[in-house]
Short mmCIF file of C-alpha atoms in Angstrom, two decimals:
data_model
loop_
_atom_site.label_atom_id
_atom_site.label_comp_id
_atom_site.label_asym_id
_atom_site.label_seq_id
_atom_site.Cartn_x
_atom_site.Cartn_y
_atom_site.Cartn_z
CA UNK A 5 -27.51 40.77 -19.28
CA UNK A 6 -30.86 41.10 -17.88
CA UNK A 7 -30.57 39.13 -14.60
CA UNK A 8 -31.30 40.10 -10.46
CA UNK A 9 -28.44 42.39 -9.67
CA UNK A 10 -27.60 39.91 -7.17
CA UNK A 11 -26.51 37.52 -9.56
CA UNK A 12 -23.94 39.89 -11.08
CA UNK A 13 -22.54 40.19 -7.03
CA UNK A 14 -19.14 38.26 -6.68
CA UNK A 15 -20.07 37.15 -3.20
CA UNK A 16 -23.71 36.10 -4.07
CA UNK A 17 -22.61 34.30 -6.92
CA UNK A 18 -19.66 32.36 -5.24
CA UNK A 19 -22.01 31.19 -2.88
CA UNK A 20 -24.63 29.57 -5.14
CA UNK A 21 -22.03 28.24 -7.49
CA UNK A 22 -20.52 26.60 -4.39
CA UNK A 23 -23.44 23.99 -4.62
CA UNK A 24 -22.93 22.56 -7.96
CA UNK A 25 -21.12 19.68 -9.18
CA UNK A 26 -18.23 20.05 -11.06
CA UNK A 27 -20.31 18.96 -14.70
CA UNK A 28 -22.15 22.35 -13.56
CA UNK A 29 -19.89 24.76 -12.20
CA UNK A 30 -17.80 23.77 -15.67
CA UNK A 31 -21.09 24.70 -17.42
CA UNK A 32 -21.42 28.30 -15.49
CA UNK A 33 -18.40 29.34 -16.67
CA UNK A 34 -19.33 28.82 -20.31
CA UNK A 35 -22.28 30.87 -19.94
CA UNK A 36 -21.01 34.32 -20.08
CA UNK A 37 -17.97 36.06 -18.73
CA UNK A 38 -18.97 37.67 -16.00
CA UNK A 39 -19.87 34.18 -14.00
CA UNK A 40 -16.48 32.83 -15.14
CA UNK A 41 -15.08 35.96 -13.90
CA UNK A 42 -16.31 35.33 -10.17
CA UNK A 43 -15.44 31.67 -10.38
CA UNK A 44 -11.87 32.88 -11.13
CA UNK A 45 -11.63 35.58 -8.67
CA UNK A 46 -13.36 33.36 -5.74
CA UNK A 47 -10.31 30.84 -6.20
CA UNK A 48 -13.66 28.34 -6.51
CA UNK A 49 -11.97 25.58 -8.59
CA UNK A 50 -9.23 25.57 -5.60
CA UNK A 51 -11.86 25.74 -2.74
CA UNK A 52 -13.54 22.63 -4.23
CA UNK A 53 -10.42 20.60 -4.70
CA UNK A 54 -9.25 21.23 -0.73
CA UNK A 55 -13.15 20.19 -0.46
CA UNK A 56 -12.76 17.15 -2.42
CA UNK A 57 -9.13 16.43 -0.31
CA UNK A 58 -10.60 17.10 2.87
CA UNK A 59 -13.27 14.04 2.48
CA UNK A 60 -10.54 11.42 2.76
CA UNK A 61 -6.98 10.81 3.14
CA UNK A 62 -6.98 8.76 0.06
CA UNK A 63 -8.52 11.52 -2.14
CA UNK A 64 -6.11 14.11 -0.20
CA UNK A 65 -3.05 11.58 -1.90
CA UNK A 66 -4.94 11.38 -5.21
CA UNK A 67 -5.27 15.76 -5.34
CA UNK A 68 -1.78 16.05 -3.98
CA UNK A 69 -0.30 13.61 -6.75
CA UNK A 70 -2.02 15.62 -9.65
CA UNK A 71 -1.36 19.05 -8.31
CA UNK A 72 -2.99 20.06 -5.34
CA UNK A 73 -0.07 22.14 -3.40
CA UNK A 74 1.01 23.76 -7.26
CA UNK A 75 0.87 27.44 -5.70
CA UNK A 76 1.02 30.58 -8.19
CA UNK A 77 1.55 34.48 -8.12
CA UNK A 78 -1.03 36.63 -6.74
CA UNK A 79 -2.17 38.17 -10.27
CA UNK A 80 -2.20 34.50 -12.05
CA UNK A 81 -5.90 34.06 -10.99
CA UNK A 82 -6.39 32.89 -14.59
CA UNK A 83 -3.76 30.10 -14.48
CA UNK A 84 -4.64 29.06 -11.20
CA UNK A 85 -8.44 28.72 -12.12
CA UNK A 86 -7.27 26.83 -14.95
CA UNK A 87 -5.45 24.29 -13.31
CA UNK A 88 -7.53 23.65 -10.47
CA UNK A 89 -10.82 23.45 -12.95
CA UNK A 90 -9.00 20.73 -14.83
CA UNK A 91 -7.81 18.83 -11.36
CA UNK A 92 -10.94 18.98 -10.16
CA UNK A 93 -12.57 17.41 -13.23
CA UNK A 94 -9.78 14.60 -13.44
CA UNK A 95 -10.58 13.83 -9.86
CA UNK A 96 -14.53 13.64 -10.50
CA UNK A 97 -13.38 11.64 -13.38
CA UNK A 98 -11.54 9.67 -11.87
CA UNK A 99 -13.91 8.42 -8.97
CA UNK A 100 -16.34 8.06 -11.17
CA UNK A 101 -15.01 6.04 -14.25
CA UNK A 102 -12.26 4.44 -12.88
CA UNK A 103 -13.69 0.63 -14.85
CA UNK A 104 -13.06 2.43 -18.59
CA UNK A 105 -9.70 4.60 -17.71
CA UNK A 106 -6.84 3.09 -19.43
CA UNK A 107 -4.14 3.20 -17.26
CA UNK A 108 -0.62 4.77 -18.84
CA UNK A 109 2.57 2.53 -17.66
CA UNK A 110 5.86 2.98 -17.02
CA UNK A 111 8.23 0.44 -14.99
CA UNK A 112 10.78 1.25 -12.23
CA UNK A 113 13.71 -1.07 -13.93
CA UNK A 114 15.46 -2.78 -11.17
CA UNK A 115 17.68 -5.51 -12.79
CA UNK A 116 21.65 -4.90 -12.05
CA UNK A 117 21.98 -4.21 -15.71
CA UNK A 118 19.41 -1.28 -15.64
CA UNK A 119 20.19 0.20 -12.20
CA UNK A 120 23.80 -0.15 -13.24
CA UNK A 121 23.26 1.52 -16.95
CA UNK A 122 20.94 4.12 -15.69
CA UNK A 123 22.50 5.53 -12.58
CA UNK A 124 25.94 4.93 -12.81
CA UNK A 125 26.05 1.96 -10.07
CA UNK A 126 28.77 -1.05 -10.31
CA UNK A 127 26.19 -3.82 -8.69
CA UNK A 128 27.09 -7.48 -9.59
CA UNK A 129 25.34 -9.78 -7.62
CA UNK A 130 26.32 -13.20 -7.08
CA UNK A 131 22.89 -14.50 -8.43
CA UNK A 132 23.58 -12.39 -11.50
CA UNK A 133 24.99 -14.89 -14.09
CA UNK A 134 22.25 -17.38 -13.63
CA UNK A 135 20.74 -14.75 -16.14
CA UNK A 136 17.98 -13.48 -13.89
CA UNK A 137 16.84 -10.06 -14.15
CA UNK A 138 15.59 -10.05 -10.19
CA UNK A 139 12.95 -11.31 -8.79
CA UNK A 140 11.26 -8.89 -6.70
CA UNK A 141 9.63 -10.88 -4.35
CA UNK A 142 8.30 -7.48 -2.16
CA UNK A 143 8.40 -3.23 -2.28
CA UNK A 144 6.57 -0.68 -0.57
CA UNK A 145 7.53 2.93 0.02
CA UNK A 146 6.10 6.01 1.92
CA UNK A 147 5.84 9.76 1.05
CA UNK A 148 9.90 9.83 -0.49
CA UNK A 149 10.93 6.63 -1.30
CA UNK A 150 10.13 2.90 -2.41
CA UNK A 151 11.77 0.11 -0.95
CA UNK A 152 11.72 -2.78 -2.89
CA UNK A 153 13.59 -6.28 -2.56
CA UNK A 154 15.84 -8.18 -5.68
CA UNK A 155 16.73 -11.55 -4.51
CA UNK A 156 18.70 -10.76 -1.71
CA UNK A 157 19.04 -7.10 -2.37
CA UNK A 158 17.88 -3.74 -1.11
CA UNK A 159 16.85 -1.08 -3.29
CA UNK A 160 15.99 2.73 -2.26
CA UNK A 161 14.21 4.37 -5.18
CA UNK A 162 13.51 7.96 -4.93
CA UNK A 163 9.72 8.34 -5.78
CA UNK A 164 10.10 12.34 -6.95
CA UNK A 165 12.71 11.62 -9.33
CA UNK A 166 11.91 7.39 -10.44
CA UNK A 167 15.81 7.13 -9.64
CA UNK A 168 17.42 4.16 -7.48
CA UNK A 169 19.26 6.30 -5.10
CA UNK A 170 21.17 3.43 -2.87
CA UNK A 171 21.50 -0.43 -3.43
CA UNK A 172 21.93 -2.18 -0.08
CA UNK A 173 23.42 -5.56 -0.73
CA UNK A 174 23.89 -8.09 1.83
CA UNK A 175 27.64 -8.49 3.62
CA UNK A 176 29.09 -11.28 1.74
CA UNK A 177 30.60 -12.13 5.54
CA UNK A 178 26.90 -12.45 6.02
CA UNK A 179 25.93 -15.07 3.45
CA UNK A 180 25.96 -18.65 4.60
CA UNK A 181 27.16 -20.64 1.64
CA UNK A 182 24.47 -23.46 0.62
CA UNK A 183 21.48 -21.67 2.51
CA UNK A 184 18.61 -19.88 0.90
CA UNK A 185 19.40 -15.88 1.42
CA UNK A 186 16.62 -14.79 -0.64
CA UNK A 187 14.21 -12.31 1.04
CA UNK A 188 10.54 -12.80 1.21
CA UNK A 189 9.33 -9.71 2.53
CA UNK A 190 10.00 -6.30 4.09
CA UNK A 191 9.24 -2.80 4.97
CA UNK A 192 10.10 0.63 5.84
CA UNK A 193 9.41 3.63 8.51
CA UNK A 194 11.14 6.53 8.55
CA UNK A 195 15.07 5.78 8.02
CA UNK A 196 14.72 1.97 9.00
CA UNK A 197 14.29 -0.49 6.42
CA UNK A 198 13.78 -4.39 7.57
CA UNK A 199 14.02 -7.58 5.33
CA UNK A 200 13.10 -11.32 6.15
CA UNK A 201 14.70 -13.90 4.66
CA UNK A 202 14.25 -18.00 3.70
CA UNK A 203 16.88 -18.54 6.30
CA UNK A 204 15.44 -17.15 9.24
CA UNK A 205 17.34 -13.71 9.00
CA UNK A 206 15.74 -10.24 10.11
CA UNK A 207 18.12 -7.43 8.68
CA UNK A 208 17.76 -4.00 9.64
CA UNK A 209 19.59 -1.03 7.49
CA UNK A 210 18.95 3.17 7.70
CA UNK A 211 18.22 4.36 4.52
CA UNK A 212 19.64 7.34 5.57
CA UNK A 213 23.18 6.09 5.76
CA UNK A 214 22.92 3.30 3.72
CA UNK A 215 24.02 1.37 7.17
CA UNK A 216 23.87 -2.54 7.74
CA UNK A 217 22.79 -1.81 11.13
CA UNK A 218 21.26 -5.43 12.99
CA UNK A 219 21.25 -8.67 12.41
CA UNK A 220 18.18 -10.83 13.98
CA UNK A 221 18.64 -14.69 13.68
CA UNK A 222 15.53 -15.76 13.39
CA UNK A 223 16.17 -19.01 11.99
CA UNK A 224 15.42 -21.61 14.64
CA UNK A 225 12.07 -20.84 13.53
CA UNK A 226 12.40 -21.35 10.06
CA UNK A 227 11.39 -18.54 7.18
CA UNK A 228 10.45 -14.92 7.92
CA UNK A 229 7.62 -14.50 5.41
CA UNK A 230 6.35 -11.25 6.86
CA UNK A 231 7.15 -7.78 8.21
CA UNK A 232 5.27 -4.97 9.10
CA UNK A 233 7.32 -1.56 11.16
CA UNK A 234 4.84 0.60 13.24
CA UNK A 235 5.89 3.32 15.74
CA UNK A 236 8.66 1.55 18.07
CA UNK A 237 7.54 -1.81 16.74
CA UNK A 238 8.38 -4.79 14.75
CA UNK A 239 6.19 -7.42 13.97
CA UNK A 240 7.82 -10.90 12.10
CA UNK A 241 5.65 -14.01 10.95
CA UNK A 242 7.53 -17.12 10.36
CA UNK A 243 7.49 -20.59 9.31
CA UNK A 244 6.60 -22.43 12.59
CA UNK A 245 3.78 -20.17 13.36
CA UNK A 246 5.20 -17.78 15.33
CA UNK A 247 4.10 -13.93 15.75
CA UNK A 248 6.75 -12.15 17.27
CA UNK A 249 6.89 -8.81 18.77
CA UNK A 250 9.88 -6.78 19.15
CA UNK A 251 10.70 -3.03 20.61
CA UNK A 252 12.52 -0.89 18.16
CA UNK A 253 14.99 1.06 20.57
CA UNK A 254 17.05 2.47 17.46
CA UNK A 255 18.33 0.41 14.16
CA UNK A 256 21.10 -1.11 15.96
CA UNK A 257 19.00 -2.26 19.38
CA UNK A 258 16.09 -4.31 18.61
CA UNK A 259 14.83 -6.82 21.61
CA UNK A 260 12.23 -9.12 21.48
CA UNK A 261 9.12 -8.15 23.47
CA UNK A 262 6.56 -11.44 22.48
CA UNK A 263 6.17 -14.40 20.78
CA UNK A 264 2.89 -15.53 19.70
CA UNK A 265 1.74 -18.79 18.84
CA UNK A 266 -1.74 -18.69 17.77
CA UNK A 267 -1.11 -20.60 14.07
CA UNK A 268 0.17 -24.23 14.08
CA UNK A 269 1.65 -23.56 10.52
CA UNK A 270 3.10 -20.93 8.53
CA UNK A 271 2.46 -17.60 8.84
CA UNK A 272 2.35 -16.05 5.64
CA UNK A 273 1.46 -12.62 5.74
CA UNK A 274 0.36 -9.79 8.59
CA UNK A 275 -1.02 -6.43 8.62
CA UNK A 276 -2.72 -3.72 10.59
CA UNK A 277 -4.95 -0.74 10.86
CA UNK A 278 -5.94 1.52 13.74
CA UNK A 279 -8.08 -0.89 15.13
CA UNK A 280 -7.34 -4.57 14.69
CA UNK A 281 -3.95 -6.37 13.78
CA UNK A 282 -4.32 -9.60 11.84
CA UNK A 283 -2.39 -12.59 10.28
CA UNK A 284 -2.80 -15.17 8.09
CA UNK A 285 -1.78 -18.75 8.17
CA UNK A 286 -0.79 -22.09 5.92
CA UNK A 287 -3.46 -23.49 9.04
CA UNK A 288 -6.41 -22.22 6.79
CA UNK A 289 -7.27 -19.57 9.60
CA UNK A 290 -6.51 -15.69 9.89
CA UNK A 291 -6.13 -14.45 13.79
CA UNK A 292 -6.65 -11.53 14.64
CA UNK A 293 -5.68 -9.08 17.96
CA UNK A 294 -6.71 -5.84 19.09
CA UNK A 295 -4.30 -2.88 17.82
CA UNK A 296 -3.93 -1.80 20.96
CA UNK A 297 -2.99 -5.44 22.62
CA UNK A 298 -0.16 -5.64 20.37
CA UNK A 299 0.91 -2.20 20.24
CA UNK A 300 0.75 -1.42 24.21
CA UNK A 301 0.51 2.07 24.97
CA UNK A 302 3.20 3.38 28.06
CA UNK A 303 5.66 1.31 27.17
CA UNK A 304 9.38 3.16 27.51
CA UNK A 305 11.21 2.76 25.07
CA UNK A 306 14.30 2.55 27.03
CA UNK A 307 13.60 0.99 30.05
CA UNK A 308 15.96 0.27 33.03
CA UNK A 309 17.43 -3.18 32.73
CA UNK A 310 15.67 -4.05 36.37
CA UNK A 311 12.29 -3.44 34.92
CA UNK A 312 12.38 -5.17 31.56
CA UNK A 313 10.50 -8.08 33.51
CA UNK A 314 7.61 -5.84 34.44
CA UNK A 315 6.64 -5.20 31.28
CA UNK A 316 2.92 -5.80 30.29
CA UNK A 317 3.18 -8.90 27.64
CA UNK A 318 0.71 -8.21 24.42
CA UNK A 319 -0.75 -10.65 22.48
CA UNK A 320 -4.02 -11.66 23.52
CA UNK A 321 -5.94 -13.48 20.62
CA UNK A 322 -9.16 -11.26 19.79
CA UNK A 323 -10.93 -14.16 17.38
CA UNK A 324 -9.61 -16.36 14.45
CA UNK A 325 -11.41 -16.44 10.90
CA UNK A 326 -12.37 -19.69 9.55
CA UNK A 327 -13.68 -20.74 6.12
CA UNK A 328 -10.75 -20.72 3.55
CA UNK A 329 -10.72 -24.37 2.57
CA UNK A 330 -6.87 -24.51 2.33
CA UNK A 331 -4.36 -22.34 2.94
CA UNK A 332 -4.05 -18.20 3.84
CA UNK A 333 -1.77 -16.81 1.72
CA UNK A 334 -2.49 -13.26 2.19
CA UNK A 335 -4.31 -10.77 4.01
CA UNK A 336 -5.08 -7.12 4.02
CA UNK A 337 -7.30 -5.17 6.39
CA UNK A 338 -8.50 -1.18 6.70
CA UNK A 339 -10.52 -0.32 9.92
CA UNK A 340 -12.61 -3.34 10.66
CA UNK A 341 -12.75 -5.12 7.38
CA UNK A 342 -10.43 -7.72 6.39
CA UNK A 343 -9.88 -8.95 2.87
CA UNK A 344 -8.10 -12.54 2.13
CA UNK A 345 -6.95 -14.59 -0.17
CA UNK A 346 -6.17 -18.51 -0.08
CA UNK A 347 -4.45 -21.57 -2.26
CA UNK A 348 -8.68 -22.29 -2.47
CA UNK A 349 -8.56 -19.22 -5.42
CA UNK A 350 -11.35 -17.27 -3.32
CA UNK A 351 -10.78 -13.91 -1.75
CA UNK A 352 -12.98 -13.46 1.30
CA UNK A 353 -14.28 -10.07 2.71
CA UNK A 354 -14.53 -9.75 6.52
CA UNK A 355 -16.35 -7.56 9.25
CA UNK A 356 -14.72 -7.69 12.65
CA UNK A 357 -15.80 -6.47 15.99
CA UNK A 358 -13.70 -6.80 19.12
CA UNK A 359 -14.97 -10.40 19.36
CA UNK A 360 -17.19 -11.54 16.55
CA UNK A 361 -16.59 -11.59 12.89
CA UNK A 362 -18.90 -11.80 9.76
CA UNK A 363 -18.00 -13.20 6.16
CA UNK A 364 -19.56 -10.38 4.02
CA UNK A 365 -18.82 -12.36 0.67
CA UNK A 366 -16.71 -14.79 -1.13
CA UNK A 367 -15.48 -13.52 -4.44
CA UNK A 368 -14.72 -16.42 -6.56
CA UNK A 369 -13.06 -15.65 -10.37
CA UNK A 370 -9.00 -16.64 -10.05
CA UNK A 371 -8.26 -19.68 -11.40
CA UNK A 372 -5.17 -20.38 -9.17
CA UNK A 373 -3.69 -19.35 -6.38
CA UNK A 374 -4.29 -15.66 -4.75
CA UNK A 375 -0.81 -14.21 -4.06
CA UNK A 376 -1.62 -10.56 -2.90
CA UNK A 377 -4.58 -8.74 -1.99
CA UNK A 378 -4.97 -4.89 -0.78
CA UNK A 379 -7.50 -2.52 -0.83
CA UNK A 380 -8.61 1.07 -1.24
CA UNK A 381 -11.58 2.97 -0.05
CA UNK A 382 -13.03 1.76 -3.54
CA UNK A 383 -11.68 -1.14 -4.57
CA UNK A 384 -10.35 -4.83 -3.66
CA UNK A 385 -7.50 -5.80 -5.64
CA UNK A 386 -6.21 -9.45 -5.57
CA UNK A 387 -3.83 -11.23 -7.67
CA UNK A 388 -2.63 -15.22 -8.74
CA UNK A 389 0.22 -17.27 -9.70
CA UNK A 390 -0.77 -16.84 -13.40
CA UNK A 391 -0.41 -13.01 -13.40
CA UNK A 392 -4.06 -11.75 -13.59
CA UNK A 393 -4.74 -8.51 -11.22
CA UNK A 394 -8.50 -8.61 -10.41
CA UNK A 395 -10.16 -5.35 -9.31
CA UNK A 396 -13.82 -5.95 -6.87
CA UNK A 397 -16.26 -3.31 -6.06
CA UNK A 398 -15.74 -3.10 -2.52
CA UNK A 399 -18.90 -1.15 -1.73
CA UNK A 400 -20.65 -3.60 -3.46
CA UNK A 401 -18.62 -6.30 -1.44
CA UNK A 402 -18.93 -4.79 1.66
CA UNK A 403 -23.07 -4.42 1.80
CA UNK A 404 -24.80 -7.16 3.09
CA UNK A 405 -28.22 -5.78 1.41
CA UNK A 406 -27.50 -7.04 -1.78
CA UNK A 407 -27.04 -10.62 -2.50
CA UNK A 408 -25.15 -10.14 -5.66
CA UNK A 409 -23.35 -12.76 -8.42
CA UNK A 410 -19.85 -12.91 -8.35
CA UNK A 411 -19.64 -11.79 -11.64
CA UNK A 412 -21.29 -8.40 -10.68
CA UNK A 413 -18.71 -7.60 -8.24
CA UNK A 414 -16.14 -8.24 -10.67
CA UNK A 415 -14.56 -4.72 -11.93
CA UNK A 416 -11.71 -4.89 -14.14
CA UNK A 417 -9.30 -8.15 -15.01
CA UNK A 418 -5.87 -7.59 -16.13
CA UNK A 419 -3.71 -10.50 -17.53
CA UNK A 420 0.05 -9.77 -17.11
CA UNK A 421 0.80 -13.73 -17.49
CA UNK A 422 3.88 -13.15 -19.09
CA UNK A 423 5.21 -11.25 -16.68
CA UNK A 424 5.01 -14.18 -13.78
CA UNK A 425 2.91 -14.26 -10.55
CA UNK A 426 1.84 -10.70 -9.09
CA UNK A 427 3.63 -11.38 -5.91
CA UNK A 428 2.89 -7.61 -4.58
CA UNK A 429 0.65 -4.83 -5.12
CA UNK A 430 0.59 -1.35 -3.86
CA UNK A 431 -1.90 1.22 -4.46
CA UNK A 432 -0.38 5.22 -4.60
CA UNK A 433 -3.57 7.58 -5.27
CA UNK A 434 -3.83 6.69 -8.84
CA UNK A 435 -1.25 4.74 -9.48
CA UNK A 436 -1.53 0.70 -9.17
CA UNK A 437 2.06 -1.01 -8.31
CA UNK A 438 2.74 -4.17 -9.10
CA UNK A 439 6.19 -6.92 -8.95
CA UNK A 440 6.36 -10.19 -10.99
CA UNK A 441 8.23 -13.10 -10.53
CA UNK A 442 10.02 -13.25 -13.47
CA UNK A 443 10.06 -9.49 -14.42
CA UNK A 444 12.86 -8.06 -13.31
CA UNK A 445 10.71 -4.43 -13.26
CA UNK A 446 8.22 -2.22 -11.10
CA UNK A 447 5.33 -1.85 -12.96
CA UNK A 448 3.38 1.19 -11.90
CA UNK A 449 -0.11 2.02 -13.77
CA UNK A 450 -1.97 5.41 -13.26
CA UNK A 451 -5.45 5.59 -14.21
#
């Protein structure tokens, strides 16, 4: 090979090859053996993909899902090089053509007859011979399991293995005959797993122990329609308006810290990041508080019964977003930008400040009502009462440079119309997650 000596140097050459893109790097080590050989012996494939994880915790999730922590034996530099060429170029991939990939599915099968046939459970609901499969009007999960609601039901699905590894079904001593038990929303942290329910009914179980742990009767104010668990806190949004803030002591001792009344309507969905907290409202408006007004820093967790009066009260209203022409059905927001969607079938894209917001862009293209929206670093995602997932270009979205046509901020549109409304949707690295209304299933799509 008649090249500079320095370029047959394992060091040198690691360094330059460092620069290129993956498309390049992939090239180099078609070129002749020796350049593959210091690619392989550098561990360069692995140093780019803990490059490529270290940019984001969203990418880190994507690289960990498709192999990132896959270790091998010292003398396997082939097989490691291998592996971590090909994650690498999935990744780039990935990021870079998500629009074209067609996403492979498979479904999380939650109706008593599945969970009962496929892991040996004897479940048999009293909703069951009305012939539904389970509406699952909610889920959500963290780094071990998904939580995910069937009529009145709990299920604890085991995300390593896709098994259903505890069904936590409400006391029957709990059920008041004639009244609406079915659950609208919940979530998880850690062991503790909340539902809200049409009758006013906060229930609080450990996953752990498969424990019916609390019961908070919420019901003088109607529905619980949202939940969200942070820290020692519990936030609930019900039918009369009401925010309201509790201190999570343990599962079994929950006390109410605040309650909020900022909406003169329903409050139909909430959520957080590490800067703002924000709901949404049947009152056409979306409030929003600081993160660190609701979530008050100092506050003992179990303080003495003489100084429960002294403690500071959160809750002071930051600014309210106007401009949905009816009502807020759901609302999603990441750092300082808020996403909607409304009965109106527009899904609006805030910027907030500590006082002042900014409409960024209405993205018009549903033809009914928007049920769910969420959002990656990427993408909005937004869904409707006739099943159709559609997929915005948030950076596109987001940038008040370009004054853009709906059209062109328009991704992807999915039509699962036979499936019912898209009442949820959860995004897990490359995976899309979606519930139906009248699909008793997860549906879980990785592109």
């Amino acid at each position: 090979m008649g090249s500079h000596k320095a370029l047959r140097t394992f060091d040198v050459l690691e360094s330059i090859f460092s620069f290129l893109e993956t498309e390049s790097l992939e090239s180099v080590c078609n070129t002749c053996s020796f350049w593959k050989s210091a690619v392989v012996q550098s561990s360069l494939w692995k140093k780019i993909a803990i490059n490529f994880a270290a940019k984001s915790k969203e990418d880190l999730i994507i690289l960990k899902q498709k192999g990132l922590d896959i270790t091998f034996e010292e003398d396997k530099f082939e097989e490691e090089s291998e592996h971590f060429q090909k994650l690498c170029i999935h990744f780039v991939h990935f990021k870079g053509n998500w629009r074209t990939i067609e996403p492979e599915e498979t479904f999380l099968c939650c109706a008593p007859e599945d969970v009962n046939k496929n892991f040996n459970f004897e479940w048999n609901p009293w909703w069951q011979w009305k012939n539904q499969g389970g509406w699952i009007a909610s889920f959500t999960f963290d780094e071990k399991f998904l939580l995910c609601g069937v009529i009145e039901t709990l299920q604890v699905w085991d995300l390593t293995s896709s098994k259903c590894v505890s069904i936590l079904e409400t006391p029957k001593d709990d059920v008041i005959v004639g009244v609406d038990i079915a659950l609208n929303c919940l979530d998880l942290l850690d062991d503790i797993a909340v539902s809200g329910s049409n009758e006013g009914i906060i229930r609080v179980w450990n996953i752990k122990t498969s424990k019916y742990c609390k019961r908070l009767d919420c019901s003088e104010y109607g529905a619980v329609n949202a939940l969200k668990l942070y820290q020692d806190f519990l936030l609930s949004g019900h039918d009369d308006g009401q925010l309201i803030i509790w201190l999570v002591k343990s599962p079994d001792q929950i006390l109410p810290l605040s309650t909020l009344v900022h909406h003169t309507d329903i409050v139909w969905g909430l959520d957080f990041s590490d800067q703002f907290v924000v709901s949404c409202s049947e009152d056409k408006s979306i409030a929003v508080y600081l993160h660190s007004d609701i979530f008050t820093k100092g506050r003992d967790k179990n303080p003495p019964n003489d100084k429960k009066e002294n403690l500071p009260i959160p809750g002071h209203l930051s600014s309210r977003l106007v401009g949905h022409t009816a009502a807020v059905t759901c609302v999603s927001v990441t750092d300082d930008l808020v996403v909607s969607g409304s009965r109106d079938k527009t899904v609006r894209v805030w910027l907030l400040s500590t006082s002042e917001y900014t409409l960024l862009n209405v993205l018009q293209g549903h033809t009914e009502l928007v049920h769910y929206v969420t959002q990656d670093q990427d993408r909005i995602y937004s869904s409707d009462d006739n099943g159709e997932l559609l997929v915005w270009d948030k950076k596109k979205a987001v940038d008040r440079s370009d004054h853009l046509y709906d059209k062109q901020f328009l991704i992807r549109r999915f039509d699962y119309g036979e499936r019912g409304a898209i009442d949820c949707i959860k995004i897990l690295g490359t995976k899309v997650v979606t519930s139906y209304d009248d699909f008793g299933n997860i549906a879980i799509n990785d592109f």
